[in-house]
Every structure is written in C-alpha cells, then in structure tokens.
Amino acid sequence: MEKINLKIKGMTCDSCTHHVTKALASVDGVSEVKINSWESAEAEVILNKEIDTENLITAVKESGYSAEIQEEFIENQLSQNPLEKSDYNLIIIGGGSAAFAAALKASELEKTVLMINDGLPIGGTCVNVGCVPSKTLIRTAEAFYHSNHPNFSAIKPGENIIDFKDAINQKNELVENLRRKKYINVISDDPNVTVVKGWAKLHDKNTVEINGELKSANKILIATGSSTFIPDIPGLKETKYYLNDTLYELDTLPEHLIVIGGRYIALENAQMFVRLGSKVTLLQRSSRILPTEMPDITDSLTEYLREEGINVITDVKISSVSDLNGKVKVMFTSHNVESVVEGSHLFIATGRKGNTKDIGLENLGMKFYGNDFIKTDKYLRVDSSNIYAAGDVTGEHLFVYVAAYQGALAVENAFSEKLTEKNYEPLPWVIFTDPQIAGVGLNENTAAQTGIDYDVSIFQVADIPRALAARNTKGFIKLIRNKADDKLIGARILASEGSELLMEVALAIKYGITIKELRQMFHPYLTLSEGIKLAAITFDKDVGKLSCCAS
C-alpha cells in the first residue's frame, strides 16, 4: 500500500482534525487517514490503489482547509531507489528549470541522468518562490484594486475586502499543482532520469559526493540557480527581513512594507502589496528606478506608482536597519537629507547572486564573476570541457525561459560532436507592474553605443482605440528603427498587458521585418496590437490626421 504525507493548513482544533479526516477518507482509493493532532498540521494517507493526488487536495479544500503534498513524498515518487547506480552519463546539480530542460534533453539522447536537488523543492525558484506565486498574487491584487477603483464612471467604487490568507492558500494550491504537473509528473516515469534529494559537492571533474556516496559521470551540469544578494547594511543581520522565498508565506497582510530595491522584483511586489492594502515605501539606491532604462519609461512608471500610494524614494543611502518594538526602522539619506522610516515588514530585493558556495567549485579552480556567478564560454562550458553550467547561476539574463534554453543547449553541446554557440538575440523581457514594461532589442542608449543611425517613434496608449474603449490609457509604445534599412531594432512598451504586444516586435527584429512591412500588415481594429501598427505609421505620418484603420 502506498503512503502519502500531506501538510494541512487551517486546522485550529480537534474538530478540524475530524473534518479533514472525514474529507480525505471520502476519496476513492483511500483506506486509512491518520492525523495525530491538529497542531501537527500533517496527515498520513494510506492508499489501496493508485489515485490522482489532486483529489486529496481538492477534498481538503472543499472541507474548508488547504493541503499540499509533503516534499518527502515527492522525492520518493521521483525515485524509489535513487542511489543503487554509481555511474551516469550526466549528473545535474540543481532541480529547477535549467536542470529539468537538461534532463529531458539528455533523456531524448538516451543518456542516463542523475539529478541532485536540495534547498528549494523540485522546480526551483520560478514555480516555488518566483514567477508563479508572484504573478498569481499580482493578478489577485489587480482584480481587488480594480473592483474598488473601476475605470468606468458608470461603475461605482465598491467596498470589497481582501482575504489575504485565502489568497496565499490559493497561491499555494497553484504552486503545488504546477510543481507536480510540470515537473514531478514530467520525469517520474522517465527510465533515464533519477532524482535524489541531498547536498551535492564536486569531488573532482567527474565525481560528485552525495549523501556520503560518490557518483561519477562523463559530464556534469551545474544548475544551482540564484538567490537574493543581501547588501552589507549595518543592523540588517540582526533584523528580521523577508525575501521572495519567504514574503509569499505570510499569513497576514503587512501593515507597512518597506522595500529596499528598485528593479523587477522590488517594483512588482511594491505595487502588489499596496494594491492588497499595505502601506508601501520603496527605497532605491539609484537616482531612478530601473536605471538601465530610459527616463521616459522610468519617470512615467514612477508617477503611476506614486499615484497609487507608493512612497518611491530615490538616491538612497541606507545608514542602518534595526528592530524597534516589533517594528522595522530604516535610517537613510536621500539627496543628502537624513530621514527615517518605520514599518511592520522589511523586504529585500537588491539583486541576485549565484548559488555557488559549498558545492566544491573552488576545488576545481573555476572562475567566478560579479556576485558569485559562474563564468562560461560560448558553449556553456566551465573551464573543463566536461563541466557545464546553465540557468541563473551563470548570471546571464536571469529569466526562466533563458534557463531552460541554456539547460537544453548545454546538454546538446555536451553530447554532440558539433557545438552550438549560445545566442539570446532578440531577448524579450517583461516587468509585471501595471502598466507593464515590456522590452526587446536596443533602446536609444544602446543603439547609440553601437553606432547605429536610428530614429524613434513614440505612440501614446491614450490614442489606441482599444485603450480608449477600455478607459485604460496609461503609457506609450516606443519603436526604434535603423534609418539605413528601415528595420526595427528595438521596442519598449509601457501599457496594460504590454507583454502581449511584445512577440510581434520580437519576431520583426529577428526576421528583419521593416517598418513599412509592419504598417502594411492587417491589425484587427479595437485590439491593443493595433498600437504597434499605429506606432509604425507614426515614423512618417501624423496619425492624428488619419481616420480609423487608415494607414
């Protein structure tokens, strides 16, 4: 008989134990349910046949509680006898997107794989503490905000309230579901892939120590990801603070969230929490948020964030951080003026560092750069030809889709006679604020640095018919073209759902589509994508003097 361990959230008394036990016992295939006490927050479920574990989670939810599969069960599900074999074609250190893409590619090539994971659960940053939890909570906050701040005057502002704890529970359910369906189930039946939980340490260029045993492979891939870079601020070590790993596990909404940082993670979370009902102060070291982008983008977004109540403070130098009667106190200077802010919670979003400590890399003389990132060559090799690195640990474009690309490419290069160089162009990216910032290719600064003779078209979202109809007119679309050949070389979009416009311009850049060809393409009326065509027309014409759909 199979045993599954569940972590139960929401139980507060013996009666809760009874309700959860009854709910689980009602699931077809369950022969016995054991819950020692409500304080344990755990349930042991004995099965008499194979079932979909989602049925257990649904049954608990319908009884008024939430549940998730314990990580120990997940590891056992992946590999019943993980350490019987000693030699593999490939050992992967890590269990996130790069690792999984690598394992699947290796399996396609009929290579045997040992994946060793520790730290975050299987799936890594994106599904557990990054993309998935943040984006579902951002959507929760957006829906809540617009319910009380409608764009249409015919709809009167409501007095809706947010059940923050339920929002976190919903987030947990989604994370567990996607981790199981997109990671666990994908390789659980793959005969070529073995997954084991444990801390891996390189013994030499072909050998890894795991749980006291040595495992060898022809090739080794390091895909250990990244984590938050913690700045050296006086008092920070002695003060309770949150990272993206822990912020989404809160049971109660912060009264006043202080955010240190001013880029992707900081901005998304600042707006998310102010929309959920927290007071938010954002402290940014640079003179602008997103300092690598152009001022028109950053100044506009700053204005929108401040309109929603975020106290955005720039040019900040933090003097100290401390706990003060259960509150967080941050002393700083901004534009050479000393200030202090007190809040209930402190969130650190000050960049990333490679997870390269204590895994034996220093013993092999590997090169690091920046914040402990691994230096790779153009084929993703690390010094020795049999060791590769992929994903965030390389420090190159810390996006989950880049990590997956690198993982697969590293394996192709490891086991193929013909080597393929890494190529990220054109690389689209998105910041999920509202309005979103979406970009691909060059901006004005980078175009000038490359010596391109360029010109720019800027088209206001307020002039796109779809945005007017939706009463959602913040932002603009900016296209950059090479004047010599009329080809698009870059774009920046500040707009609600601006990310959905991004791939059209990314494809135009990749395949050399000209501005003339873009504006000749049919774009359905009253779609936001029409804004791309209108921006293309604006290079040479005043759209304000054209009728609807005219070009």
Coordinates of C-alpha atoms in Angstrom, one line a residue, residues 270-527:
A270 CA 5.7 47.1 -4.1
Q271 CA 2.6 47.6 -6.3
M272 CA 1.2 44.2 -5.5
F273 CA 1.2 44.9 -1.7
V274 CA -0.1 48.5 -2.0
R275 CA -3.0 47.2 -4.1
L276 CA -3.7 44.5 -1.5
G277 CA -3.9 47.2 1.2
S278 CA -0.5 47.7 2.7
K279 CA 1.3 51.0 3.0
V280 CA 4.4 50.7 1.0
T281 CA 7.7 52.6 1.0
L282 CA 10.3 51.9 -1.7
L283 CA 13.9 52.8 -1.2
Q284 CA 16.0 52.9 -4.3
R285 CA 19.8 53.5 -4.3
S286 CA 20.0 54.9 -7.8
S287 CA 18.6 58.2 -8.9
R288 CA 15.8 56.4 -10.8
I289 CA 14.0 53.1 -10.6
L290 CA 15.2 50.7 -13.4
P291 CA 18.3 52.9 -14.0
T292 CA 19.3 51.0 -17.2
E293 CA 16.2 52.0 -19.0
M294 CA 15.4 55.4 -20.5
P295 CA 14.0 58.2 -18.3
D296 CA 10.7 58.4 -20.2
I297 CA 9.9 54.8 -19.1
T298 CA 11.1 55.1 -15.5
D299 CA 9.7 58.6 -14.8
S300 CA 6.2 57.6 -16.2
L301 CA 6.1 54.4 -14.1
T302 CA 7.3 56.2 -11.0
E303 CA 4.4 58.7 -11.4
Y304 CA 1.9 55.9 -11.8
L305 CA 3.2 54.0 -8.7
R306 CA 3.1 57.2 -6.6
E307 CA -0.5 57.9 -7.8
E308 CA -1.4 54.5 -6.2
G309 CA 0.2 55.5 -2.9
I310 CA 3.7 54.0 -3.1
N311 CA 6.2 56.3 -1.5
V312 CA 9.1 56.0 -4.0
I313 CA 12.3 57.5 -2.6
T314 CA 15.4 57.5 -4.8
D315 CA 19.1 58.4 -4.4
V316 CA 19.0 56.5 -1.1
K317 CA 22.0 55.6 1.0
I318 CA 20.9 53.4 4.0
S319 CA 22.7 54.1 7.2
S320 CA 21.2 51.4 9.4
V321 CA 18.4 49.0 9.9
S322 CA 17.0 47.9 13.3
D323 CA 14.1 46.4 15.2
L324 CA 12.1 48.8 17.3
N325 CA 9.4 47.3 19.5
G326 CA 8.4 44.8 16.8
K327 CA 8.7 47.4 14.0
V328 CA 11.4 47.9 11.5
K329 CA 13.3 51.1 11.5
V330 CA 15.4 52.2 8.5
M331 CA 17.7 55.3 8.7
F332 CA 18.9 56.7 5.4
T333 CA 19.8 59.8 3.4
S334 CA 18.1 60.8 0.2
H335 CA 19.5 63.6 -1.9
N336 CA 21.8 64.3 1.1
V337 CA 18.9 64.8 3.5
E338 CA 18.8 62.4 6.5
S339 CA 15.5 60.6 7.0
V340 CA 13.9 57.6 8.8
V341 CA 11.1 55.3 8.0
E342 CA 9.4 52.8 10.3
G343 CA 7.3 49.8 9.0
S344 CA 5.9 46.5 10.0
H345 CA 7.9 44.4 7.5
L346 CA 11.1 44.7 5.5
F347 CA 11.5 43.2 2.0
I348 CA 15.0 42.9 0.5
A349 CA 15.1 42.9 -3.4
T350 CA 18.6 44.1 -4.1
G351 CA 19.7 41.8 -6.9
R352 CA 20.7 38.2 -7.2
K353 CA 23.8 36.1 -6.5
G354 CA 24.9 32.7 -7.9
N355 CA 24.3 29.7 -5.6
T356 CA 27.9 28.5 -5.9
K357 CA 29.0 28.2 -2.2
D358 CA 29.9 24.9 -0.6
I359 CA 29.5 22.7 -3.7
G360 CA 33.2 22.1 -4.3
L361 CA 33.7 24.5 -7.2
E362 CA 36.6 26.3 -5.6
N363 CA 38.5 23.0 -5.5
L364 CA 38.5 22.8 -9.3
G365 CA 39.7 26.4 -9.8
M366 CA 36.6 27.6 -11.5
K367 CA 36.3 31.3 -12.4
F368 CA 33.6 33.5 -10.8
Y369 CA 32.4 37.0 -11.6
G370 CA 30.0 39.5 -10.2
N371 CA 28.0 38.2 -7.3
D372 CA 29.4 34.6 -7.3
F373 CA 28.2 33.8 -10.8
I374 CA 30.0 31.0 -12.8
K375 CA 31.8 32.2 -16.0
T376 CA 31.0 30.0 -19.0
D377 CA 32.3 30.1 -22.5
K378 CA 30.2 30.5 -25.6
Y379 CA 29.2 26.8 -25.4
L380 CA 28.2 27.0 -21.7
R381 CA 31.4 25.1 -20.7
V382 CA 33.1 25.9 -17.4
D383 CA 36.9 25.7 -17.8
S384 CA 37.0 22.0 -18.1
S385 CA 35.3 20.6 -21.3
N386 CA 33.2 18.1 -19.4
I387 CA 31.7 20.6 -16.9
Y388 CA 28.9 22.9 -18.0
A389 CA 26.7 25.5 -16.3
A390 CA 23.2 26.7 -17.1
G391 CA 20.5 28.9 -15.7
D392 CA 20.7 31.8 -13.2
V393 CA 24.0 30.5 -11.8
T394 CA 25.7 31.8 -15.0
G395 CA 24.5 35.3 -14.3
E396 CA 23.3 35.7 -17.9
H397 CA 19.8 37.0 -18.3
L398 CA 18.0 35.7 -15.2
F399 CA 14.8 34.6 -16.8
V400 CA 13.2 31.1 -16.5
Y401 CA 12.9 30.8 -20.3
V402 CA 16.6 31.6 -20.7
A403 CA 17.5 29.0 -18.1
A404 CA 15.5 26.3 -19.9
Y405 CA 17.2 27.3 -23.2
Q406 CA 20.6 27.1 -21.6
G407 CA 19.9 23.7 -19.9
A408 CA 19.0 22.1 -23.2
L409 CA 21.8 23.7 -25.1
A410 CA 24.4 22.6 -22.6
V411 CA 23.3 19.0 -23.0
E412 CA 23.3 19.2 -26.8
N413 CA 26.9 20.6 -26.7
A414 CA 28.0 18.0 -24.0
F415 CA 27.0 15.0 -26.1
S416 CA 27.2 16.3 -29.7
E417 CA 30.2 16.5 -32.0
K418 CA 29.1 19.8 -33.4
L419 CA 29.0 22.6 -30.9
T420 CA 26.4 25.4 -30.9
E421 CA 27.1 28.9 -29.6
K422 CA 24.6 30.4 -27.1
N423 CA 22.5 33.1 -28.7
Y424 CA 20.0 35.2 -26.9
E425 CA 19.0 37.7 -29.6
P426 CA 16.5 39.1 -29.7
L427 CA 15.6 38.6 -26.0
P428 CA 12.1 39.8 -24.9
W429 CA 11.5 40.7 -21.2
V430 CA 8.6 41.9 -19.1
I431 CA 8.2 43.7 -15.8
F432 CA 4.7 42.8 -14.4
T433 CA 3.8 46.1 -13.0
D434 CA 0.6 47.8 -14.1
P435 CA 1.1 49.2 -16.6
Q436 CA 3.6 46.6 -17.6
I437 CA 7.0 47.3 -19.1
A438 CA 7.9 45.1 -22.0
G439 CA 11.1 45.4 -24.0
V440 CA 13.1 43.7 -26.7
G441 CA 16.2 44.7 -28.6
L442 CA 18.0 48.1 -28.3
N443 CA 17.0 51.3 -26.6
E444 CA 18.3 54.7 -27.5
N445 CA 21.4 54.4 -25.4
T446 CA 22.5 51.0 -26.6
A447 CA 21.7 51.9 -30.3
A448 CA 23.9 55.0 -30.0
Q449 CA 26.7 52.9 -28.4
T450 CA 26.7 50.5 -31.3
G451 CA 26.9 53.4 -33.8
I452 CA 23.6 52.9 -35.4
D453 CA 21.9 55.9 -37.1
Y454 CA 18.4 55.4 -35.6
D455 CA 15.2 57.2 -35.1
V456 CA 12.3 56.7 -32.7
S457 CA 8.5 56.6 -32.9
I458 CA 6.5 57.1 -29.7
F459 CA 2.8 56.5 -29.8
Q460 CA 0.6 57.2 -26.7
V461 CA -1.6 54.4 -25.4
A462 CA -4.3 57.1 -25.0
D463 CA -4.6 57.2 -28.8
I464 CA -5.2 53.5 -29.3
P465 CA -8.9 52.9 -29.8
R466 CA -9.0 49.7 -27.7
A467 CA -7.4 51.6 -24.7
L468 CA -9.9 54.4 -25.1
A469 CA -12.8 51.9 -25.1
A470 CA -11.4 50.2 -22.0
R471 CA -10.7 53.5 -20.3
N472 CA -7.2 52.3 -19.6
T473 CA -4.9 54.8 -21.3
K474 CA -1.6 54.8 -19.3
G475 CA 1.7 54.5 -21.1
F476 CA 3.1 54.5 -24.6
I477 CA 4.6 52.3 -27.3
K478 CA 8.1 53.2 -28.5
L479 CA 9.7 51.7 -31.6
I480 CA 13.3 52.2 -32.7
R481 CA 14.4 51.6 -36.3
N482 CA 17.6 51.6 -38.2
K483 CA 17.3 54.5 -40.6
A484 CA 19.6 52.9 -43.1
D485 CA 17.4 49.9 -43.9
D486 CA 14.1 50.7 -42.2
K487 CA 14.4 47.6 -39.9
L488 CA 13.1 47.5 -36.4
I489 CA 16.0 47.2 -33.9
G490 CA 14.2 47.7 -30.5
A491 CA 11.0 48.4 -28.7
R492 CA 9.8 49.5 -25.3
I493 CA 6.2 49.2 -24.3
L494 CA 4.6 50.8 -21.2
A495 CA 1.0 49.6 -21.3
S496 CA -1.5 47.4 -19.5
E497 CA -0.9 44.0 -21.0
G498 CA 2.0 45.4 -22.9
S499 CA 3.6 42.0 -22.7
E500 CA 1.1 40.6 -25.1
L501 CA 2.3 43.0 -27.8
L502 CA 6.0 42.0 -27.4
M503 CA 6.3 39.0 -29.6
E504 CA 5.2 40.8 -32.7
V505 CA 8.1 43.2 -32.5
A506 CA 10.5 40.5 -31.3
L507 CA 9.7 38.5 -34.4
A508 CA 10.0 41.6 -36.6
I509 CA 13.5 42.1 -35.2
K510 CA 14.6 38.5 -35.5
Y511 CA 13.4 38.2 -39.1
G512 CA 14.3 41.6 -40.4
I513 CA 10.8 42.9 -41.0
T514 CA 10.8 46.5 -42.0
I515 CA 8.7 49.3 -40.5
K516 CA 7.0 49.6 -43.9
E517 CA 6.0 45.9 -43.8
L518 CA 4.8 46.2 -40.2
R519 CA 2.4 49.0 -41.0
Q520 CA 1.1 47.2 -44.1
M521 CA 0.1 44.2 -42.1
F522 CA -3.6 43.9 -41.1
H523 CA -4.1 44.6 -37.4
P524 CA -7.7 44.0 -36.2
Y525 CA -9.5 47.1 -35.1
L526 CA -10.1 47.6 -31.4
T527 CA -7.2 45.3 -30.4

